[in-house]
Amino acid sequence: TIDQSIYQATPRKPYVAPPISLLKPPQPEIDQDVDIDTKKQAIIDTLRFFGVESEFMGVKTGPTFSLYTLQVQMPRGKSVSTLTTYENDLAMRMEEESVRILAPIPGQNAVGIEVPNKKRRMVCLSEILNSPEFNQAKSPTTFAMGVDLYNHVHVSDIKDLPHMLVAGATGAGKTTIINLLMR
């Protein structure tokens, strides 16, 4: 006869998440004021060189990029969409690898220019896991996605994503993130 006691399932212990204190703490905000003033003036001067008068409206600083918002007066006969042809000129003037022009910013009477920050702030996982967006999520399958240009935390529920595209350079960790989400 076979001993049936060896086939009985052992009771499972409830899952206890590891403490967040194991993760690297969030980095403090980095002051970008000096860099912002320099870039603001470079944008205005470069656009003026091409005959575009602009008025600075504001800047939103994120962890890695800043969005400069401007109202522009285009020269007669030129449309706002021609501003995108000045991306390389702006990048060269600001000594940046690249900039991106949003002409116009959707829903606004303004133009946006995204410029990389000289001092970039690393967004740590602990910053997102301690956020109200993550902690108030109702689903246990919620995962941290990141922080956007406006410093808004983004989380999502894996069951709401029937398909997902993970893109990035070789060695960036695409396979790692997919394996982590599948567990």
Coordinates of N, CA and C in Angstrom, one line a residue:
T1 N 0.8 -1.2 0.0 CA 0.0 0.0 0.0 C 0.9 1.2 0.0
I2 N 0.3 2.3 -0.6 CA 1.0 3.6 -0.7 C 0.6 4.5 0.4
D3 N 1.6 5.1 1.1 CA 1.3 6.1 2.2 C 0.7 7.4 1.5
Q4 N -0.6 7.7 1.7 CA -1.3 8.8 1.2 C -0.8 10.1 1.8
S5 N -0.2 10.1 3.0 CA 0.1 11.3 3.7 C 1.2 12.1 3.0
I6 N 2.0 11.5 2.1 CA 3.0 12.2 1.4 C 2.5 13.0 0.3
Y7 N 1.2 12.7 -0.1 CA 0.6 13.5 -1.3 C -0.3 14.6 -0.8
Q8 N -0.4 14.8 0.5 CA -1.2 16.0 0.9 C -0.4 17.3 0.8
A9 N -1.1 18.3 0.3 CA -0.4 19.6 0.1 C -0.1 20.2 1.5
T10 N 1.1 20.8 1.5 CA 1.5 21.5 2.7 C 0.8 22.9 2.7
P11 N 0.3 23.3 3.8 CA -0.4 24.6 3.9 C 0.6 25.7 3.4
R12 N 0.0 26.7 2.6 CA 0.9 27.8 2.1 C 0.8 28.9 3.1
K13 N 2.0 29.6 3.3 CA 2.1 30.7 4.1 C 1.7 32.0 3.3
P14 N 1.1 32.9 3.9 CA 0.7 34.1 3.1 C 2.0 34.9 2.7
Y15 N 1.9 35.5 1.5 CA 3.0 36.3 1.0 C 3.2 37.5 1.8
V16 N 4.5 37.8 2.2 CA 4.9 39.0 2.8 C 5.9 39.7 2.0
A17 N 5.5 40.9 1.5 CA 6.5 41.6 0.6 C 7.7 42.1 1.4
P18 N 8.8 42.1 0.8 CA 10.0 42.6 1.4 C 9.9 44.1 1.7
P19 N 10.6 44.6 2.7 CA 10.4 46.0 3.1 C 11.0 46.9 2.0
I20 N 10.4 48.1 1.8 CA 10.9 49.0 0.8 C 12.2 49.6 1.2
S21 N 12.6 49.5 2.5 CA 13.9 50.0 3.0 C 15.1 49.3 2.3
L22 N 14.8 48.1 1.7 CA 15.9 47.4 0.9 C 16.2 48.2 -0.4
L23 N 15.3 49.0 -0.9 CA 15.6 49.7 -2.1 C 16.3 51.0 -1.8
K24 N 17.0 51.5 -2.9 CA 17.7 52.8 -2.8 C 16.7 53.9 -2.6
P25 N 16.9 54.8 -1.6 CA 15.9 55.9 -1.4 C 15.9 56.9 -2.6
P26 N 14.8 57.6 -2.7 CA 14.7 58.6 -3.8 C 15.7 59.6 -3.7
Q27 N 16.2 60.1 -4.9 CA 17.1 61.2 -5.0 C 16.4 62.5 -4.8
P28 N 17.1 63.5 -4.1 CA 16.4 64.8 -4.0 C 16.4 65.5 -5.3
E29 N 15.4 66.5 -5.4 CA 15.3 67.3 -6.7 C 16.6 68.0 -6.9
I30 N 17.0 68.2 -8.2 CA 18.2 68.9 -8.5 C 17.8 70.3 -9.0
D31 N 18.5 71.3 -8.5 CA 18.2 72.7 -8.9 C 18.7 72.9 -10.4
Q32 N 17.9 73.3 -11.3 CA 18.2 73.5 -12.7 C 18.2 75.0 -13.1
D33 N 18.0 75.9 -12.1 CA 17.7 77.3 -12.4 C 18.8 77.9 -13.3
V34 N 20.1 77.7 -13.1 CA 21.1 78.3 -13.9 C 21.0 77.8 -15.3
D35 N 20.9 76.5 -15.4 CA 20.8 75.9 -16.8 C 19.6 76.4 -17.5
I36 N 18.4 76.5 -16.8 CA 17.2 76.9 -17.4 C 17.3 78.3 -18.0
D37 N 17.9 79.3 -17.3 CA 18.1 80.6 -17.8 C 18.9 80.7 -19.1
T38 N 20.0 79.9 -19.1 CA 20.9 79.9 -20.2 C 20.2 79.3 -21.4
K39 N 19.5 78.2 -21.2 CA 18.8 77.6 -22.4 C 17.6 78.4 -22.9
K40 N 16.9 79.1 -21.9 CA 15.8 79.9 -22.3 C 16.3 81.0 -23.3
Q41 N 17.4 81.7 -22.9 CA 18.0 82.7 -23.7 C 18.5 82.2 -25.1
A42 N 19.1 81.0 -25.1 CA 19.5 80.4 -26.3 C 18.4 80.1 -27.3
I43 N 17.3 79.6 -26.7 CA 16.1 79.4 -27.5 C 15.5 80.6 -28.2
I44 N 15.4 81.7 -27.4 CA 14.8 83.0 -27.9 C 15.8 83.6 -28.9
D45 N 17.1 83.6 -28.7 CA 18.0 84.1 -29.6 C 18.1 83.3 -30.9
T46 N 18.0 82.0 -30.9 CA 18.1 81.2 -32.1 C 16.8 81.4 -32.9
L47 N 15.6 81.4 -32.3 CA 14.4 81.6 -33.0 C 14.4 83.0 -33.6
R48 N 14.9 84.0 -32.9 CA 15.0 85.4 -33.4 C 15.9 85.4 -34.7
F49 N 17.0 84.7 -34.7 CA 17.8 84.6 -35.9 C 17.1 84.2 -37.1
F50 N 16.1 83.3 -36.9 CA 15.3 82.8 -38.1 C 14.0 83.6 -38.3
G51 N 13.9 84.8 -37.6 CA 12.8 85.7 -37.8 C 11.6 85.4 -37.0
V52 N 11.7 84.5 -36.0 CA 10.6 84.1 -35.2 C 10.7 84.8 -33.9
E53 N 9.7 85.7 -33.6 CA 9.7 86.4 -32.3 C 9.0 85.5 -31.3
S54 N 9.5 85.4 -30.1 CA 8.9 84.5 -29.1 C 8.9 85.1 -27.7
E55 N 7.9 84.7 -27.0 CA 7.8 85.1 -25.6 C 7.8 83.9 -24.7
F56 N 8.7 83.9 -23.7 CA 8.8 82.8 -22.8 C 7.6 82.8 -21.8
M57 N 6.9 81.6 -21.7 CA 5.7 81.5 -20.9 C 6.0 80.7 -19.6
G58 N 6.9 79.7 -19.7 CA 7.2 78.9 -18.5 C 8.0 77.7 -18.8
V59 N 8.4 77.0 -17.8 CA 9.2 75.8 -18.0 C 8.7 74.7 -17.0
K60 N 8.6 73.5 -17.4 CA 8.3 72.4 -16.5 C 9.5 71.5 -16.5
T61 N 10.0 71.2 -15.3 CA 11.3 70.5 -15.2 C 10.9 69.1 -14.7
G62 N 11.3 68.1 -15.4 CA 11.2 66.7 -15.0 C 12.5 66.1 -14.6
P63 N 12.5 64.8 -14.4 CA 13.8 64.2 -13.9 C 14.9 64.3 -14.9
T64 N 14.6 64.2 -16.2 CA 15.6 64.1 -17.3 C 15.5 65.2 -18.3
F65 N 14.2 65.7 -18.5 CA 14.0 66.7 -19.6 C 13.3 67.9 -18.9
S66 N 13.4 69.0 -19.6 CA 12.6 70.2 -19.3 C 11.8 70.6 -20.5
L67 N 10.6 71.1 -20.3 CA 9.7 71.5 -21.4 C 9.6 73.1 -21.3
Y68 N 10.2 73.8 -22.3 CA 10.1 75.2 -22.4 C 8.9 75.6 -23.2
T69 N 8.0 76.4 -22.6 CA 6.8 76.8 -23.3 C 6.9 78.2 -23.8
L70 N 6.6 78.5 -25.1 CA 6.7 79.8 -25.7 C 5.5 80.1 -26.5
Q71 N 5.2 81.4 -26.6 CA 4.3 81.9 -27.6 C 5.1 82.5 -28.7
V72 N 4.8 82.2 -29.9 CA 5.6 82.6 -31.0 C 4.8 83.4 -32.0
Q73 N 5.5 84.4 -32.7 CA 5.0 85.1 -33.8 C 5.8 84.7 -35.0
M74 N 5.1 83.9 -35.9 CA 5.8 83.4 -37.1 C 5.9 84.5 -38.1
P75 N 7.0 84.5 -38.9 CA 7.1 85.5 -40.0 C 6.0 85.3 -41.0
R76 N 5.6 86.3 -41.7 CA 4.5 86.2 -42.7 C 4.8 85.1 -43.7
G77 N 3.8 84.3 -43.9 CA 3.9 83.2 -44.9 C 4.5 81.9 -44.4
K78 N 4.9 81.9 -43.1 CA 5.4 80.6 -42.5 C 4.5 80.1 -41.5
S79 N 4.3 78.8 -41.5 CA 3.4 78.1 -40.5 C 4.2 77.7 -39.3
V80 N 3.5 77.4 -38.2 CA 4.1 76.9 -37.0 C 4.9 75.6 -37.2
S81 N 4.4 74.8 -38.1 CA 5.0 73.5 -38.3 C 6.4 73.6 -38.8
T82 N 6.8 74.8 -39.4 CA 8.2 74.9 -39.9 C 9.2 75.1 -38.7
L83 N 8.7 75.3 -37.5 CA 9.6 75.4 -36.3 C 10.4 74.1 -36.1
T84 N 9.8 72.9 -36.5 CA 10.4 71.7 -36.3 C 11.7 71.5 -37.1
T85 N 11.8 72.3 -38.1 CA 13.1 72.3 -38.9 C 14.3 72.9 -38.2
Y86 N 14.0 73.6 -37.1 CA 15.0 74.3 -36.3 C 15.6 73.5 -35.2
E87 N 15.1 72.2 -35.1 CA 15.6 71.4 -33.9 C 17.1 71.2 -33.9
N88 N 17.7 70.9 -35.0 CA 19.2 70.8 -35.0 C 19.9 72.1 -34.7
D89 N 19.4 73.2 -35.2 CA 20.0 74.5 -34.9 C 19.9 74.8 -33.4
L90 N 18.8 74.5 -32.8 CA 18.6 74.7 -31.3 C 19.5 73.8 -30.5
A91 N 19.6 72.6 -31.0 CA 20.5 71.6 -30.3 C 21.9 72.0 -30.3
M92 N 22.4 72.5 -31.5 CA 23.7 72.9 -31.6 C 24.0 74.2 -30.8
R93 N 23.1 75.1 -30.8 CA 23.2 76.4 -30.0 C 23.3 76.1 -28.5
M94 N 22.5 75.1 -28.0 CA 22.5 74.8 -26.6 C 23.5 73.7 -26.2
E95 N 24.3 73.2 -27.2 CA 25.3 72.2 -27.0 C 24.7 70.9 -26.5
E96 N 23.5 70.5 -27.0 CA 22.8 69.3 -26.7 C 22.8 68.3 -27.8
E97 N 22.6 67.0 -27.5 CA 22.6 66.0 -28.5 C 21.4 66.2 -29.4
S98 N 20.2 66.5 -28.8 CA 19.0 66.7 -29.5 C 18.0 67.5 -28.7
V99 N 17.1 68.1 -29.4 CA 15.9 68.7 -28.7 C 14.7 68.3 -29.6
R100 N 13.5 68.4 -29.0 CA 12.3 68.1 -29.7 C 11.3 69.3 -29.6
I101 N 10.8 69.7 -30.7 CA 9.9 70.8 -30.7 C 8.4 70.3 -30.9
L102 N 7.5 70.7 -30.0 CA 6.1 70.4 -30.1 C 5.5 71.6 -30.7
A103 N 5.1 71.6 -31.9 CA 4.6 72.8 -32.6 C 3.2 72.5 -33.2
P104 N 2.2 72.9 -32.5 CA 2.0 73.5 -31.2 C 1.8 72.4 -30.1
I105 N 1.8 72.8 -28.9 CA 1.5 71.9 -27.8 C 0.0 71.5 -27.9
P106 N -0.4 70.3 -27.9 CA -1.8 69.9 -28.1 C -2.7 70.6 -27.1
G107 N -3.7 71.3 -27.6 CA -4.7 71.9 -26.7 C -4.3 73.3 -26.2
Q108 N -3.1 73.8 -26.6 CA -2.7 75.1 -26.1 C -2.3 76.0 -27.3
N109 N -2.3 77.3 -27.1 CA -1.8 78.3 -28.0 C -0.4 78.6 -27.7
A110 N 0.5 77.5 -27.8 CA 1.9 77.7 -27.4 C 2.7 76.6 -28.1
V111 N 4.0 76.8 -28.1 CA 5.0 75.9 -28.7 C 5.8 75.4 -27.5
G112 N 6.1 74.1 -27.6 CA 6.9 73.5 -26.5 C 8.3 73.0 -27.1
I113 N 9.3 73.2 -26.3 CA 10.6 72.7 -26.7 C 11.2 71.8 -25.6
E114 N 11.3 70.5 -25.8 CA 11.9 69.6 -24.8 C 13.4 69.5 -25.0
V115 N 14.0 69.8 -23.8 CA 15.5 69.9 -23.8 C 16.0 69.0 -22.7
P116 N 17.0 68.2 -22.9 CA 17.6 67.3 -21.8 C 18.2 68.2 -20.8
N117 N 18.0 67.8 -19.5 CA 18.7 68.5 -18.4 C 20.1 68.2 -18.3
K118 N 21.0 69.2 -18.0 CA 22.4 68.9 -17.8 C 22.6 68.0 -16.6
K119 N 21.9 68.2 -15.5 CA 21.9 67.4 -14.3 C 20.7 66.5 -14.3
R120 N 20.8 65.3 -14.6 CA 19.6 64.4 -14.6 C 19.4 63.7 -13.3
R121 N 18.2 63.5 -12.9 CA 17.9 62.8 -11.7 C 17.4 61.4 -11.9
M122 N 18.0 60.5 -11.3 CA 17.6 59.1 -11.4 C 16.3 58.9 -10.7
V123 N 15.3 58.3 -11.3 CA 14.0 57.9 -10.7 C 14.2 56.5 -10.1
C124 N 14.1 56.4 -8.8 CA 14.3 55.2 -8.1 C 12.9 54.5 -7.9
L125 N 13.0 53.1 -7.9 CA 11.7 52.4 -7.7 C 11.1 52.7 -6.4
S126 N 11.8 53.0 -5.3 CA 11.2 53.3 -4.0 C 10.4 54.6 -4.1
E127 N 10.7 55.5 -5.0 CA 10.0 56.8 -5.2 C 8.6 56.4 -5.7
I128 N 8.5 55.5 -6.6 CA 7.2 55.1 -7.2 C 6.4 54.3 -6.2
L129 N 7.1 53.3 -5.5 CA 6.4 52.4 -4.6 C 5.9 53.2 -3.4
N130 N 6.4 54.3 -3.0 CA 6.0 55.1 -1.9 C 4.9 56.1 -2.3
S131 N 4.6 56.2 -3.6 CA 3.7 57.3 -4.0 C 2.2 56.9 -3.7
P132 N 1.4 57.9 -3.6 CA -0.1 57.6 -3.4 C -0.7 56.9 -4.5
E133 N -0.2 57.1 -5.8 CA -0.8 56.5 -6.9 C -0.6 54.9 -6.8
F134 N 0.6 54.5 -6.3 CA 0.8 53.1 -6.2 C 0.1 52.5 -5.0
N135 N 0.2 53.2 -3.9 CA -0.4 52.7 -2.6 C -1.9 52.7 -2.6
Q136 N -2.5 53.5 -3.4 CA -4.0 53.6 -3.4 C -4.6 52.7 -4.5
A137 N -3.7 52.0 -5.3 CA -4.2 51.2 -6.3 C -4.9 50.0 -5.7
K138 N -6.0 49.6 -6.3 CA -6.9 48.5 -5.7 C -6.4 47.1 -6.1
S139 N -5.8 47.0 -7.2 CA -5.4 45.7 -7.7 C -4.0 45.2 -7.2
P140 N -3.9 43.9 -6.9 CA -2.6 43.4 -6.4 C -1.6 43.2 -7.6
T141 N -2.1 43.4 -8.8 CA -1.2 43.2 -9.9 C -0.8 44.6 -10.5
T142 N -0.8 45.6 -9.7 CA -0.4 46.9 -10.1 C 1.2 47.0 -10.1
F143 N 1.8 47.6 -11.1 CA 3.2 47.7 -11.2 C 3.6 49.1 -11.5
A144 N 4.8 49.5 -11.1 CA 5.4 50.8 -11.3 C 5.9 50.9 -12.7
M145 N 5.5 52.0 -13.4 CA 6.0 52.3 -14.7 C 7.1 53.4 -14.8
G146 N 6.9 54.5 -14.0 CA 7.9 55.5 -14.0 C 7.3 56.9 -13.7
V147 N 8.1 57.9 -14.0 CA 7.7 59.3 -13.7 C 7.9 60.0 -15.0
D148 N 6.9 60.9 -15.4 CA 6.9 61.6 -16.6 C 7.6 62.9 -16.5
L149 N 7.5 63.7 -17.6 CA 8.1 65.0 -17.6 C 7.6 66.0 -16.6
Y150 N 6.3 65.8 -16.2 CA 5.7 66.7 -15.3 C 5.8 66.2 -13.8
N151 N 6.7 65.2 -13.6 CA 6.9 64.5 -12.3 C 5.6 63.8 -11.8
H152 N 4.8 63.4 -12.7 CA 3.6 62.6 -12.3 C 4.0 61.1 -12.3
V153 N 3.7 60.4 -11.2 CA 4.0 59.0 -11.1 C 3.0 58.2 -12.0
H154 N 3.5 57.2 -12.7 CA 2.6 56.4 -13.5 C 2.7 54.9 -13.1
V155 N 1.5 54.3 -12.8 CA 1.4 52.9 -12.4 C 0.4 52.3 -13.3
S156 N 0.4 51.0 -13.5 CA -0.6 50.4 -14.3 C -0.9 49.0 -13.7
D157 N -2.0 48.4 -14.2 CA -2.4 47.1 -13.7 C -2.1 46.2 -14.9
I158 N -1.3 45.1 -14.6 CA -0.9 44.2 -15.7 C -2.1 43.6 -16.4
K159 N -3.2 43.4 -15.7 CA -4.3 42.7 -16.3 C -5.1 43.7 -17.3
D160 N -4.8 45.0 -17.2 CA -5.4 45.9 -18.2 C -4.6 46.0 -19.5
L161 N -3.5 45.3 -19.6 CA -2.6 45.4 -20.7 C -2.6 44.1 -21.5
P162 N -3.5 43.9 -22.4 CA -3.5 42.6 -23.1 C -2.3 42.5 -24.0
H163 N -1.7 43.6 -24.4 CA -0.5 43.6 -25.2 C 0.4 44.7 -24.7
M164 N 1.7 44.4 -24.8 CA 2.6 45.4 -24.3 C 3.9 45.3 -25.1
L165 N 4.4 46.5 -25.5 CA 5.6 46.6 -26.3 C 6.7 47.2 -25.3
V166 N 7.8 46.5 -25.2 CA 8.9 46.9 -24.4 C 10.0 47.2 -25.3
A167 N 10.5 48.4 -25.4 CA 11.5 48.8 -26.4 C 12.7 49.4 -25.6
G168 N 13.9 49.3 -26.2 CA 15.1 49.8 -25.6 C 16.3 49.3 -26.3
A169 N 17.4 49.8 -26.0 CA 18.7 49.5 -26.5 C 19.1 48.1 -26.0
T170 N 20.1 47.5 -26.7 CA 20.6 46.2 -26.3 C 21.2 46.3 -24.9
G171 N 20.9 45.4 -24.0 CA 21.4 45.5 -22.7 C 20.7 46.4 -21.7
A172 N 19.6 47.0 -22.2 CA 18.8 47.9 -21.3 C 18.0 47.3 -20.3
G173 N 17.7 46.0 -20.4 CA 16.9 45.3 -19.4 C 15.5 44.9 -19.9
K174 N 15.3 44.8 -21.2 CA 13.9 44.5 -21.7 C 13.5 43.1 -21.2
T175 N 14.4 42.1 -21.4 CA 14.0 40.7 -21.0 C 13.8 40.6 -19.5
T176 N 14.6 41.4 -18.7 CA 14.5 41.3 -17.3 C 13.1 41.8 -16.8
I177 N 12.7 43.0 -17.4 CA 11.4 43.5 -17.0 C 10.2 42.6 -17.4
I178 N 10.3 42.0 -18.6 CA 9.3 41.0 -19.0 C 9.2 39.8 -18.0
N179 N 10.4 39.3 -17.7 CA 10.4 38.2 -16.7 C 9.9 38.6 -15.4
L180 N 10.2 39.8 -14.9 CA 9.7 40.2 -13.6 C 8.1 40.4 -13.6
L181 N 7.6 40.9 -14.8 CA 6.2 41.0 -14.9 C 5.4 39.7 -15.0
M182 N 6.1 38.7 -15.5 CA 5.4 37.4 -15.7 C 5.4 36.6 -14.4
R183 N 6.1 36.9 -13.4 CA 6.2 36.1 -12.2 C 5.0 36.3 -11.3

